[in-house]
Short mmCIF file of C-alpha atoms in Angstrom, two decimals:
data_model
loop_
_atom_site.label_atom_id
_atom_site.label_comp_id
_atom_site.label_asym_id
_atom_site.label_seq_id
_atom_site.Cartn_x
_atom_site.Cartn_y
_atom_site.Cartn_z
CA UNK A 1332 -13.22 20.93 2.04
CA UNK A 1333 -10.65 23.62 1.37
CA UNK A 1334 -7.06 23.29 0.27
CA UNK A 1335 -5.47 25.26 3.10
CA UNK A 1336 -6.79 22.70 5.56
CA UNK A 1337 -6.08 19.77 3.29
CA UNK A 1338 -2.41 20.76 3.02
CA UNK A 1339 -1.93 20.66 6.79
CA UNK A 1340 1.72 20.12 7.71
CA UNK A 1341 0.91 19.43 11.35
CA UNK A 1342 1.77 16.02 12.76
CA UNK A 1343 -0.45 13.85 14.98
CA UNK A 1344 -0.43 14.99 18.59
CA UNK A 1345 1.02 18.44 17.89
CA UNK A 1346 -0.73 21.40 19.49
CA UNK A 1347 1.46 24.29 18.37
CA UNK A 1348 1.23 25.66 14.83
CA UNK A 1349 4.53 25.41 12.94
CA UNK A 1350 5.35 27.82 10.10
CA UNK A 1351 5.57 26.34 6.59
CA UNK A 1352 9.24 26.13 5.57
CA UNK A 1353 9.94 26.27 1.84
CA UNK A 1354 13.63 25.37 2.23
CA UNK A 1355 12.98 21.83 3.45
CA UNK A 1356 9.28 21.40 3.92
CA UNK A 1357 7.71 18.97 6.35
CA UNK A 1358 6.39 17.06 3.34
CA UNK A 1359 9.99 16.52 2.18
CA UNK A 1360 10.80 15.41 5.72
CA UNK A 1361 7.96 12.86 5.40
CA UNK A 1362 9.56 11.48 2.25
CA UNK A 1363 12.95 11.22 3.92
CA UNK A 1364 11.54 9.54 7.03
CA UNK A 1365 9.90 6.86 4.93
CA UNK A 1366 13.03 6.25 2.82
CA UNK A 1367 15.16 5.69 5.91
CA UNK A 1368 12.61 3.58 7.77
CA UNK A 1369 13.11 -0.13 8.40
CA UNK A 1370 9.67 -1.17 7.02
CA UNK A 1371 10.47 0.57 3.72
CA UNK A 1372 13.84 -1.19 3.32
CA UNK A 1373 12.14 -4.58 3.74
CA UNK A 1374 10.12 -3.97 0.58
CA UNK A 1375 13.22 -4.97 -1.43
CA UNK A 1376 12.39 -8.61 -0.64
CA UNK A 1377 8.62 -8.58 -0.89
CA UNK A 1378 6.76 -9.93 -3.89
CA UNK A 1379 5.24 -7.48 -6.34
CA UNK A 1380 3.84 -10.07 -8.78
CA UNK A 1381 6.58 -12.59 -9.41
CA UNK A 1382 7.95 -14.45 -6.37
CA UNK A 1383 11.52 -14.28 -5.09
CA UNK A 1384 12.80 -13.06 -8.48
CA UNK A 1385 16.18 -14.20 -9.72
CA UNK A 1386 16.18 -11.82 -12.68
CA UNK A 1387 17.19 -8.27 -11.86
CA UNK A 1388 14.59 -6.72 -14.15
CA UNK A 1389 11.57 -8.10 -12.30
CA UNK A 1390 10.00 -5.62 -9.89
CA UNK A 1391 9.79 -6.01 -6.15
CA UNK A 1392 7.58 -3.96 -3.81
CA UNK A 1393 10.53 -1.61 -3.34
CA UNK A 1394 11.14 -0.77 -7.00
CA UNK A 1395 7.38 -0.57 -7.56
CA UNK A 1396 6.99 1.90 -4.68
CA UNK A 1397 9.80 4.09 -5.97
CA UNK A 1398 8.31 4.16 -9.46
CA UNK A 1399 4.82 4.93 -8.12
CA UNK A 1400 6.34 7.80 -6.15
CA UNK A 1401 7.95 9.27 -9.26
CA UNK A 1402 4.70 9.08 -11.23
CA UNK A 1403 2.68 10.42 -8.28
CA UNK A 1404 5.03 13.38 -7.90
CA UNK A 1405 4.57 14.29 -11.57
CA UNK A 1406 0.79 13.99 -11.31
CA UNK A 1407 0.74 16.16 -8.19
CA UNK A 1408 2.97 18.89 -9.64
CA UNK A 1409 0.71 19.09 -12.70
CA UNK A 1410 -2.32 19.36 -10.43
CA UNK A 1411 -0.54 21.78 -8.11
CA UNK A 1412 0.24 24.18 -10.97
CA UNK A 1413 -3.50 24.43 -11.67
CA UNK A 1414 -4.50 24.74 -8.00
CA UNK A 1415 -1.96 27.47 -7.24
CA UNK A 1416 -3.37 29.52 -10.09
CA UNK A 1417 -6.96 28.87 -9.05
CA UNK A 1418 -6.54 29.53 -5.32
CA UNK A 1419 -4.25 32.55 -4.67
CA UNK A 1420 -4.47 31.98 -0.91
CA UNK A 1421 -2.26 28.92 -1.40
CA UNK A 1422 0.56 31.01 -2.86
CA UNK A 1423 0.00 33.61 -0.13
CA UNK A 1424 0.55 30.87 2.45
CA UNK A 1425 3.83 29.93 0.77
CA UNK A 1426 2.83 26.71 -0.95
CA UNK A 1427 4.47 25.70 -4.26
CA UNK A 1428 4.15 22.86 -6.74
CA UNK A 1429 6.95 21.11 -4.83
CA UNK A 1430 4.66 20.80 -1.82
CA UNK A 1431 2.02 18.96 -3.83
CA UNK A 1432 4.72 16.74 -5.28
CA UNK A 1433 6.19 16.14 -1.83
CA UNK A 1434 2.88 15.09 -0.28
CA UNK A 1435 1.87 12.70 -3.04
CA UNK A 1436 5.43 11.44 -3.56
CA UNK A 1437 5.70 10.53 0.14
CA UNK A 1438 2.24 8.93 0.25
CA UNK A 1439 3.06 6.86 -2.84
CA UNK A 1440 6.36 5.80 -1.34
CA UNK A 1441 4.48 4.42 1.68
CA UNK A 1442 1.46 2.97 -0.11
CA UNK A 1443 2.60 -0.70 0.08
CA UNK A 1444 4.22 -0.68 3.55
CA UNK A 1445 1.36 -2.73 5.02
CA UNK A 1446 1.52 -5.53 2.49
CA UNK A 1447 2.56 -8.92 3.92
CA UNK A 1448 4.89 -11.44 2.24
CA UNK A 1449 3.60 -13.12 -0.91
CA UNK A 1450 1.22 -10.34 -1.90
CA UNK A 1451 -2.52 -10.93 -1.83
CA UNK A 1452 -2.19 -14.54 -0.78
CA UNK A 1453 -0.46 -13.33 2.37
CA UNK A 1454 -3.38 -11.01 3.12
CA UNK A 1455 -5.94 -13.75 2.55
CA UNK A 1456 -3.98 -16.21 4.66
CA UNK A 1457 -3.91 -13.93 7.72
CA UNK A 1458 -7.66 -13.39 7.51
CA UNK A 1459 -8.35 -17.08 6.83
CA UNK A 1460 -6.47 -18.15 9.95
CA UNK A 1461 -9.00 -16.33 12.14
CA UNK A 1462 -12.01 -17.20 9.95
CA UNK A 1463 -11.48 -20.90 9.22
CA UNK A 1464 -8.67 -22.29 11.39
CA UNK A 1465 -9.96 -23.79 14.66
CA UNK A 1466 -7.03 -22.27 16.53
CA UNK A 1467 -7.86 -18.91 15.03
CA UNK A 1468 -11.56 -19.23 15.85
CA UNK A 1469 -10.55 -19.74 19.46
CA UNK A 1470 -9.89 -15.98 19.73
CA UNK A 1471 -13.36 -14.90 18.62
CA UNK A 1472 -14.81 -14.56 22.11
CA UNK A 1473 -11.59 -13.01 23.45
CA UNK A 1474 -12.04 -9.74 21.53
CA UNK A 1475 -14.84 -7.26 20.77
CA UNK A 1476 -17.00 -7.55 17.68
CA UNK A 1477 -15.21 -4.62 16.00
CA UNK A 1478 -11.79 -6.04 16.88
CA UNK A 1479 -12.80 -9.42 15.44
CA UNK A 1480 -13.77 -7.68 12.21
CA UNK A 1481 -10.24 -6.24 12.02
CA UNK A 1482 -8.66 -9.64 12.57
CA UNK A 1483 -10.81 -11.49 10.05
CA UNK A 1484 -10.39 -8.94 7.27
CA UNK A 1485 -6.67 -8.16 7.21
CA UNK A 1486 -6.16 -5.11 5.00
CA UNK A 1487 -2.78 -3.89 3.77
CA UNK A 1488 -3.95 -0.27 3.64
CA UNK A 1489 -5.01 -0.26 7.31
CA UNK A 1490 -1.88 -2.13 8.27
CA UNK A 1491 0.17 0.55 6.48
CA UNK A 1492 -1.45 3.31 8.51
CA UNK A 1493 -0.76 1.32 11.69
CA UNK A 1494 2.92 0.94 10.70
CA UNK A 1495 3.32 4.62 9.97
CA UNK A 1496 2.00 5.49 13.45
CA UNK A 1497 3.34 2.59 15.48
CA UNK A 1498 5.64 3.40 18.40
CA UNK A 1499 7.33 0.09 17.67
CA UNK A 1500 8.51 1.45 14.32
CA UNK A 1501 9.81 4.67 15.84
CA UNK A 1502 6.58 6.50 15.09
CA UNK A 1503 7.31 8.24 11.80
CA UNK A 1504 4.76 10.95 12.66
CA UNK A 1505 4.03 12.01 9.11
CA UNK A 1506 2.07 15.17 8.41
CA UNK A 1507 -1.70 15.02 8.26
CA UNK A 1508 -1.62 15.91 4.54
CA UNK A 1509 0.65 12.96 3.72
CA UNK A 1510 -1.43 10.58 5.87
CA UNK A 1511 -4.58 11.87 4.20
CA UNK A 1512 -3.19 11.31 0.69
CA UNK A 1513 -2.01 7.85 1.80
CA UNK A 1514 -5.50 6.78 2.93
CA UNK A 1515 -7.44 5.54 -0.09
CA UNK A 1516 -10.21 4.06 2.05
CA UNK A 1517 -11.17 6.50 4.86
CA UNK A 1518 -13.34 4.15 6.93
CA UNK A 1519 -12.97 1.34 9.46
CA UNK A 1520 -13.52 -2.38 8.97
CA UNK A 1521 -16.84 -2.06 10.84
CA UNK A 1522 -18.16 1.02 8.99
CA UNK A 1523 -21.33 0.73 6.93
CA UNK A 1524 -20.43 0.86 3.25
CA UNK A 1525 -22.03 2.29 0.13
CA UNK A 1526 -21.26 -0.14 -2.69
CA UNK A 1527 -21.26 2.61 -5.30
CA UNK A 1528 -18.32 4.42 -3.67
CA UNK A 1529 -14.88 3.29 -4.88
CA UNK A 1530 -13.33 4.66 -1.69
CA UNK A 1531 -15.33 2.16 0.35
CA UNK A 1532 -14.26 -0.95 -1.55
CA UNK A 1533 -11.86 -1.75 1.31
CA UNK A 1534 -11.07 -0.04 4.60
CA UNK A 1535 -8.20 2.16 5.73
CA UNK A 1536 -7.79 1.95 9.49
CA UNK A 1537 -8.10 -0.50 12.37
CA UNK A 1538 -9.91 0.16 15.65
CA UNK A 1539 -6.54 0.86 17.29
CA UNK A 1540 -6.14 3.87 14.97
CA UNK A 1541 -9.75 5.15 15.17
CA UNK A 1542 -8.85 8.15 17.34
CA UNK A 1543 -5.92 9.02 15.11
CA UNK A 1544 -8.08 8.99 12.01
CA UNK A 1545 -10.78 11.11 13.66
CA UNK A 1546 -8.04 13.60 14.54
CA UNK A 1547 -6.84 13.57 10.92
CA UNK A 1548 -10.33 14.08 9.53
CA UNK A 1549 -11.03 16.98 11.88
CA UNK A 1550 -7.71 18.70 11.20
CA UNK A 1551 -8.13 18.52 7.40
CA UNK A 1552 -11.88 19.07 7.32
CA UNK A 1553 -12.71 15.84 5.48
CA UNK A 1554 -16.40 15.51 4.64
CA UNK A 1555 -18.17 13.21 7.08
CA UNK A 1556 -20.21 10.45 5.39
CA UNK A 1557 -21.51 8.84 8.56
CA UNK A 1558 -20.16 7.20 11.67
CA UNK A 1559 -16.41 6.52 11.32
CA UNK A 1560 -16.54 7.22 7.57
CA UNK A 1561 -15.24 10.21 5.58
CA UNK A 1562 -14.66 11.33 2.05
CA UNK A 1563 -11.21 10.90 0.54
CA UNK A 1564 -8.52 13.54 0.69
CA UNK A 1565 -8.43 14.73 -2.95
CA UNK A 1566 -4.75 13.93 -3.33
CA UNK A 1567 -5.52 10.28 -2.54
CA UNK A 1568 -7.00 10.06 -6.03
CA UNK A 1569 -3.56 10.93 -7.45
CA UNK A 1570 -1.86 8.30 -5.27
CA UNK A 1571 -4.33 5.72 -6.54
CA UNK A 1572 -3.82 6.79 -10.16
CA UNK A 1573 -0.03 6.56 -9.85
CA UNK A 1574 -0.34 3.04 -8.43
CA UNK A 1575 -2.77 1.99 -11.17
CA UNK A 1576 -0.53 3.36 -13.91
CA UNK A 1577 2.61 1.63 -12.64
CA UNK A 1578 0.90 -1.57 -11.60
CA UNK A 1579 -0.68 -2.27 -14.97
CA UNK A 1580 1.96 -0.92 -17.32
CA UNK A 1581 5.01 -2.30 -15.53
CA UNK A 1582 3.45 -5.66 -14.70
CA UNK A 1583 2.82 -5.95 -18.43
CA UNK A 1584 6.46 -5.08 -19.10
CA UNK A 1585 7.67 -7.71 -16.61
CA UNK A 1586 5.33 -10.28 -18.13
CA UNK A 1587 6.75 -9.59 -21.57
CA UNK A 1588 10.35 -9.81 -20.36
CA UNK A 1589 9.59 -13.17 -18.75
CA UNK A 1590 8.05 -14.46 -21.99
CA UNK A 1591 4.48 -14.66 -20.69
CA UNK A 1592 3.13 -12.09 -23.17
CA UNK A 1593 4.39 -11.64 -26.78
CA UNK A 1594 6.20 -8.37 -27.50
CA UNK A 1595 4.02 -7.58 -30.51
CA UNK A 1596 0.90 -7.77 -28.37
CA UNK A 1597 2.43 -5.52 -25.71
CA UNK A 1598 3.58 -3.07 -28.37
CA UNK A 1599 0.07 -2.86 -29.83
CA UNK A 1600 -1.51 -2.16 -26.43
CA UNK A 1601 1.03 0.51 -25.47
CA UNK A 1602 0.77 2.13 -28.92
CA UNK A 1603 -2.96 2.49 -28.34
CA UNK A 1604 -2.21 4.58 -25.25
CA UNK A 1605 0.62 6.58 -26.83
CA UNK A 1606 -1.65 7.58 -29.67
CA UNK A 1607 -0.45 10.08 -32.28
CA UNK A 1608 3.04 10.21 -30.77
CA UNK A 1609 3.64 6.57 -31.64
CA UNK A 1610 5.97 5.92 -34.59
CA UNK A 1611 6.60 2.38 -35.77
CA UNK A 1612 9.57 3.62 -37.77
CA UNK A 1613 11.25 5.05 -34.65
CA UNK A 1614 10.50 1.92 -32.65
CA UNK A 1615 12.19 -0.27 -35.25
CA UNK A 1616 15.32 1.86 -35.12
CA UNK A 1617 15.84 0.89 -31.46
CA UNK A 1618 18.34 -1.96 -31.40
CA UNK A 1619 17.11 -4.42 -28.78
CA UNK A 1620 13.62 -5.58 -27.84
CA UNK A 1621 14.18 -4.71 -24.19
CA UNK A 1622 15.12 -1.16 -25.12
CA UNK A 1623 12.06 -0.91 -27.38
CA UNK A 1624 9.90 -2.18 -24.53
CA UNK A 1625 11.38 0.34 -22.11
CA UNK A 1626 10.84 3.23 -24.51
CA UNK A 1627 7.23 2.29 -25.14
CA UNK A 1628 6.58 1.90 -21.42
CA UNK A 1629 8.02 5.36 -20.71
CA UNK A 1630 5.92 6.98 -23.45
CA UNK A 1631 2.76 5.25 -22.29
CA UNK A 1632 3.28 6.32 -18.69
CA UNK A 1633 3.95 9.89 -19.81
CA UNK A 1634 0.66 9.95 -21.71
CA UNK A 1635 -1.25 8.48 -18.77
CA UNK A 1636 0.19 11.13 -16.46
CA UNK A 1637 -1.15 13.88 -18.72
CA UNK A 1638 -4.58 12.27 -19.01
CA UNK A 1639 -4.95 11.59 -15.28
CA UNK A 1640 -3.78 15.14 -14.41
CA UNK A 1641 -6.51 16.51 -16.68
CA UNK A 1642 -9.11 14.22 -15.11
CA UNK A 1643 -8.10 15.41 -11.63
CA UNK A 1644 -8.36 19.09 -12.61
CA UNK A 1645 -11.76 18.51 -14.24
CA UNK A 1646 -13.18 16.82 -11.11
CA UNK A 1647 -11.33 18.78 -8.40
CA UNK A 1648 -14.34 20.75 -7.19
CA UNK A 1649 -16.47 17.60 -6.94
CA UNK A 1650 -13.65 16.04 -4.88
CA UNK A 1651 -13.81 18.97 -2.49
CA UNK A 1652 -17.51 18.52 -1.77
CA UNK A 1653 -17.12 14.73 -1.49
CA UNK A 1654 -19.37 13.89 -4.42
CA UNK A 1655 -16.61 12.54 -6.71
CA UNK A 1656 -15.68 8.97 -5.91
CA UNK A 1657 -14.15 7.13 -8.85
CA UNK A 1658 -10.68 6.08 -9.96
CA UNK A 1659 -9.15 8.55 -12.40
CA UNK A 1660 -7.84 5.87 -14.77
CA UNK A 1661 -11.41 4.80 -15.58
CA UNK A 1662 -12.29 8.32 -16.81
CA UNK A 1663 -9.44 9.06 -19.23
CA UNK A 1664 -9.25 8.63 -23.04
CA UNK A 1665 -6.97 5.60 -22.54
CA UNK A 1666 -9.42 3.82 -20.25
CA UNK A 1667 -10.38 1.26 -22.91
CA UNK A 1668 -6.74 0.43 -23.61
CA UNK A 1669 -6.06 0.10 -19.89
CA UNK A 1670 -8.99 -2.30 -19.58
CA UNK A 1671 -7.46 -4.47 -22.33
CA UNK A 1672 -4.16 -4.52 -20.43
CA UNK A 1673 -5.91 -5.49 -17.20
CA UNK A 1674 -7.80 -8.35 -18.88
CA UNK A 1675 -4.65 -9.63 -20.58
CA UNK A 1676 -2.64 -9.42 -17.35
CA UNK A 1677 -5.25 -11.43 -15.45
CA UNK A 1678 -5.20 -14.13 -18.11
CA UNK A 1679 -1.48 -14.33 -18.91
CA UNK A 1680 0.36 -12.94 -15.87
CA UNK A 1681 -1.63 -13.12 -12.62
CA UNK A 1682 -2.82 -16.65 -13.43
CA UNK A 1683 0.57 -17.88 -14.68
CA UNK A 1684 2.07 -20.98 -13.09
CA UNK A 1685 4.85 -18.85 -11.57
CA UNK A 1686 2.38 -16.65 -9.71
CA UNK A 1687 -0.03 -19.42 -8.74
CA UNK A 1688 2.80 -21.46 -7.21
CA UNK A 1689 3.79 -18.43 -5.14
CA UNK A 1690 0.24 -17.95 -3.91
CA UNK A 1691 -0.16 -21.60 -2.94
CA UNK A 1692 3.14 -21.62 -1.03
CA UNK A 1693 2.34 -18.26 0.55
CA UNK A 1694 -0.89 -19.57 2.08
CA UNK A 1695 0.94 -22.45 3.73
CA UNK A 1696 3.82 -20.35 5.06
CA UNK A 1697 1.77 -17.46 6.47
CA UNK A 1698 -0.97 -19.65 7.94
CA UNK A 1699 1.58 -21.70 9.87
CA UNK A 1700 3.49 -18.65 11.09
CA UNK A 1701 0.35 -16.87 12.30
CA UNK A 1702 -0.83 -20.02 14.08
CA UNK A 1703 2.51 -20.64 15.77
CA UNK A 1704 3.03 -17.11 17.06
CA UNK A 1705 -0.60 -16.26 17.90
CA UNK A 1706 -1.10 -19.38 20.00
CA UNK A 1707 2.29 -18.99 21.67
CA UNK A 1708 1.75 -15.34 22.55
CA UNK A 1709 -1.70 -16.06 23.95
CA UNK A 1710 -0.43 -18.97 26.04
CA UNK A 1711 2.45 -16.89 27.39
CA UNK A 1712 0.43 -13.77 28.29
CA UNK A 1713 -3.03 -15.07 29.15
CA UNK A 1714 -2.76 -18.82 29.86
CA UNK A 1715 -0.08 -21.39 30.72
CA UNK A 1716 2.75 -21.62 28.16
CA UNK A 1717 4.31 -24.96 27.26
CA UNK A 1718 8.05 -25.29 26.49
CA UNK A 1719 7.12 -25.26 22.78
CA UNK A 1720 5.44 -21.88 23.12
CA UNK A 1721 8.41 -20.37 24.92
CA UNK A 1722 10.76 -21.74 22.27
CA UNK A 1723 8.75 -20.15 19.46
CA UNK A 1724 8.59 -16.81 21.28
CA UNK A 1725 12.40 -16.73 21.46
CA UNK A 1726 12.37 -16.36 17.68
CA UNK A 1727 10.73 -12.93 17.96
CA UNK A 1728 12.99 -9.88 17.53
CA UNK A 1729 13.59 -7.84 20.67
CA UNK A 1730 11.35 -4.92 19.66
CA UNK A 1731 8.30 -7.19 19.44
CA UNK A 1732 9.08 -8.76 22.82
CA UNK A 1733 9.13 -5.24 24.31
CA UNK A 1734 5.80 -4.33 22.69
CA UNK A 1735 4.15 -7.54 23.86
CA UNK A 1736 5.05 -6.74 27.48
CA UNK A 1737 2.89 -3.60 27.18
CA UNK A 1738 -0.05 -5.37 25.50
CA UNK A 1739 -2.97 -5.49 27.92
CA UNK A 1740 -5.65 -7.15 25.76
CA UNK A 1741 -5.80 -10.17 23.46
CA UNK A 1742 -6.52 -7.83 20.54
CA UNK A 1743 -3.42 -5.75 21.20
CA UNK A 1744 -1.26 -8.89 21.48
CA UNK A 1745 -2.64 -10.37 18.25
CA UNK A 1746 -2.10 -7.11 16.40
CA UNK A 1747 1.57 -7.20 17.41
CA UNK A 1748 1.80 -10.79 16.10
CA UNK A 1749 0.25 -9.61 12.82
CA UNK A 1750 2.73 -6.70 12.74
CA UNK A 1751 5.58 -9.19 12.98
CA UNK A 1752 4.34 -11.76 10.46
CA UNK A 1753 3.06 -9.23 7.89
CA UNK A 1754 6.31 -7.31 8.22
CA UNK A 1755 8.49 -10.27 7.26
CA UNK A 1756 10.21 -10.33 3.91
CA UNK A 1757 9.43 -13.26 1.60
CA UNK A 1758 12.81 -14.91 2.28
CA UNK A 1759 12.63 -14.42 6.04
CA UNK A 1760 9.09 -15.85 6.15
CA UNK A 1761 10.23 -18.98 4.28
CA UNK A 1762 13.29 -19.45 6.54
CA UNK A 1763 11.20 -18.98 9.68
CA UNK A 1764 8.58 -21.43 8.42
CA UNK A 1765 11.29 -24.04 7.78
CA UNK A 1766 12.77 -23.41 11.23
CA UNK A 1767 9.45 -23.89 13.04
CA UNK A 1768 8.61 -26.99 10.99
CA UNK A 1769 12.05 -28.49 11.65
CA UNK A 1770 13.11 -28.53 8.00
CA UNK A 1771 16.36 -26.66 8.74
CA UNK A 1772 17.64 -29.05 11.39
CA UNK A 1773 21.08 -30.58 10.61
CA UNK A 1774 21.00 -34.26 9.70
#
């Protein structure tokens, strides 16, 4: 791969070459389009770790995405400084460090757009409906084998790519470079996987976006690894690192603020990352524990940005030939400390009563919503709808009704149902569940 291709500012479907504008680059336009999009706004009421938070310091998907974008931008500008010095043709083409920051910042901003309500339990519930629910199993012989694989393995990353390119969402039409950096798993649900490759742990696009992804891969010159499978865009490693840094450090901070993890234990772990710059004396001079926690978090993130930038620069050439395939945070000096944080978070935070209650409730809510809308849509379009089905369909927003009119196959109709349910906020999903179950009727 080469960087001039990888930094493509063309958009899907474009045939004419557009000059690179340094005043307001297309990568900055990508960032702005995401910020103003409806799917992005809905992240303010989607669970990050802790459900429907009442405390204003607990992170939602929105605040998490903004923070990941900030960290990703810093990582990318560090990397860009090195690349611009190493490859003079990039400067000759007018690229600057701001372009690298713009691409990764935009991709980070969008990285959680495909996540359903209630986090991972929402993902599992959508897949489980088709795998284990008799009403979901009904659809198996109504779709192709590849389409069934999509339905039974719902994936937030692939759903995110679908959202970014869906006509129903206005079609954001992001640049190829931003879409490439966004895609951590450049393969389909049906692709053959190599277990050793981190980039094949999950998948990044549905069958409905197969042609789009092939166009992306060709435009940017991604290394082909087999049928419907490619190597990662190198900047995707920075997006992943930014997410890892924020996810683990800030979840730990939230856990501490909620009293799930003692401050002294958090301080010790963050001090291990901060290293020689840590000063117990300076920490003690900070008046409140929350301020001390915030200062330590900022210092730890700053150190991780430096270490991950160095790891990217060290492995950049291997990324270009497709041989590098590991997460950057596992290769840095602070990897052991990060592992301790991950283990502690699993024990004290992700398995806390607060989180487990959210997951249990999320399964029930999403399973019932998917069942209600999938069966109603099928009955209305392909069978004989009952009054109940028509009543449920009236709860769909107008844009989904319009899209369903154009759906010609069962797969297309079910994907629109999944778009709707996975796009709900946590609060909207709970209200809709109560409405369908009759819990909100006046008595």
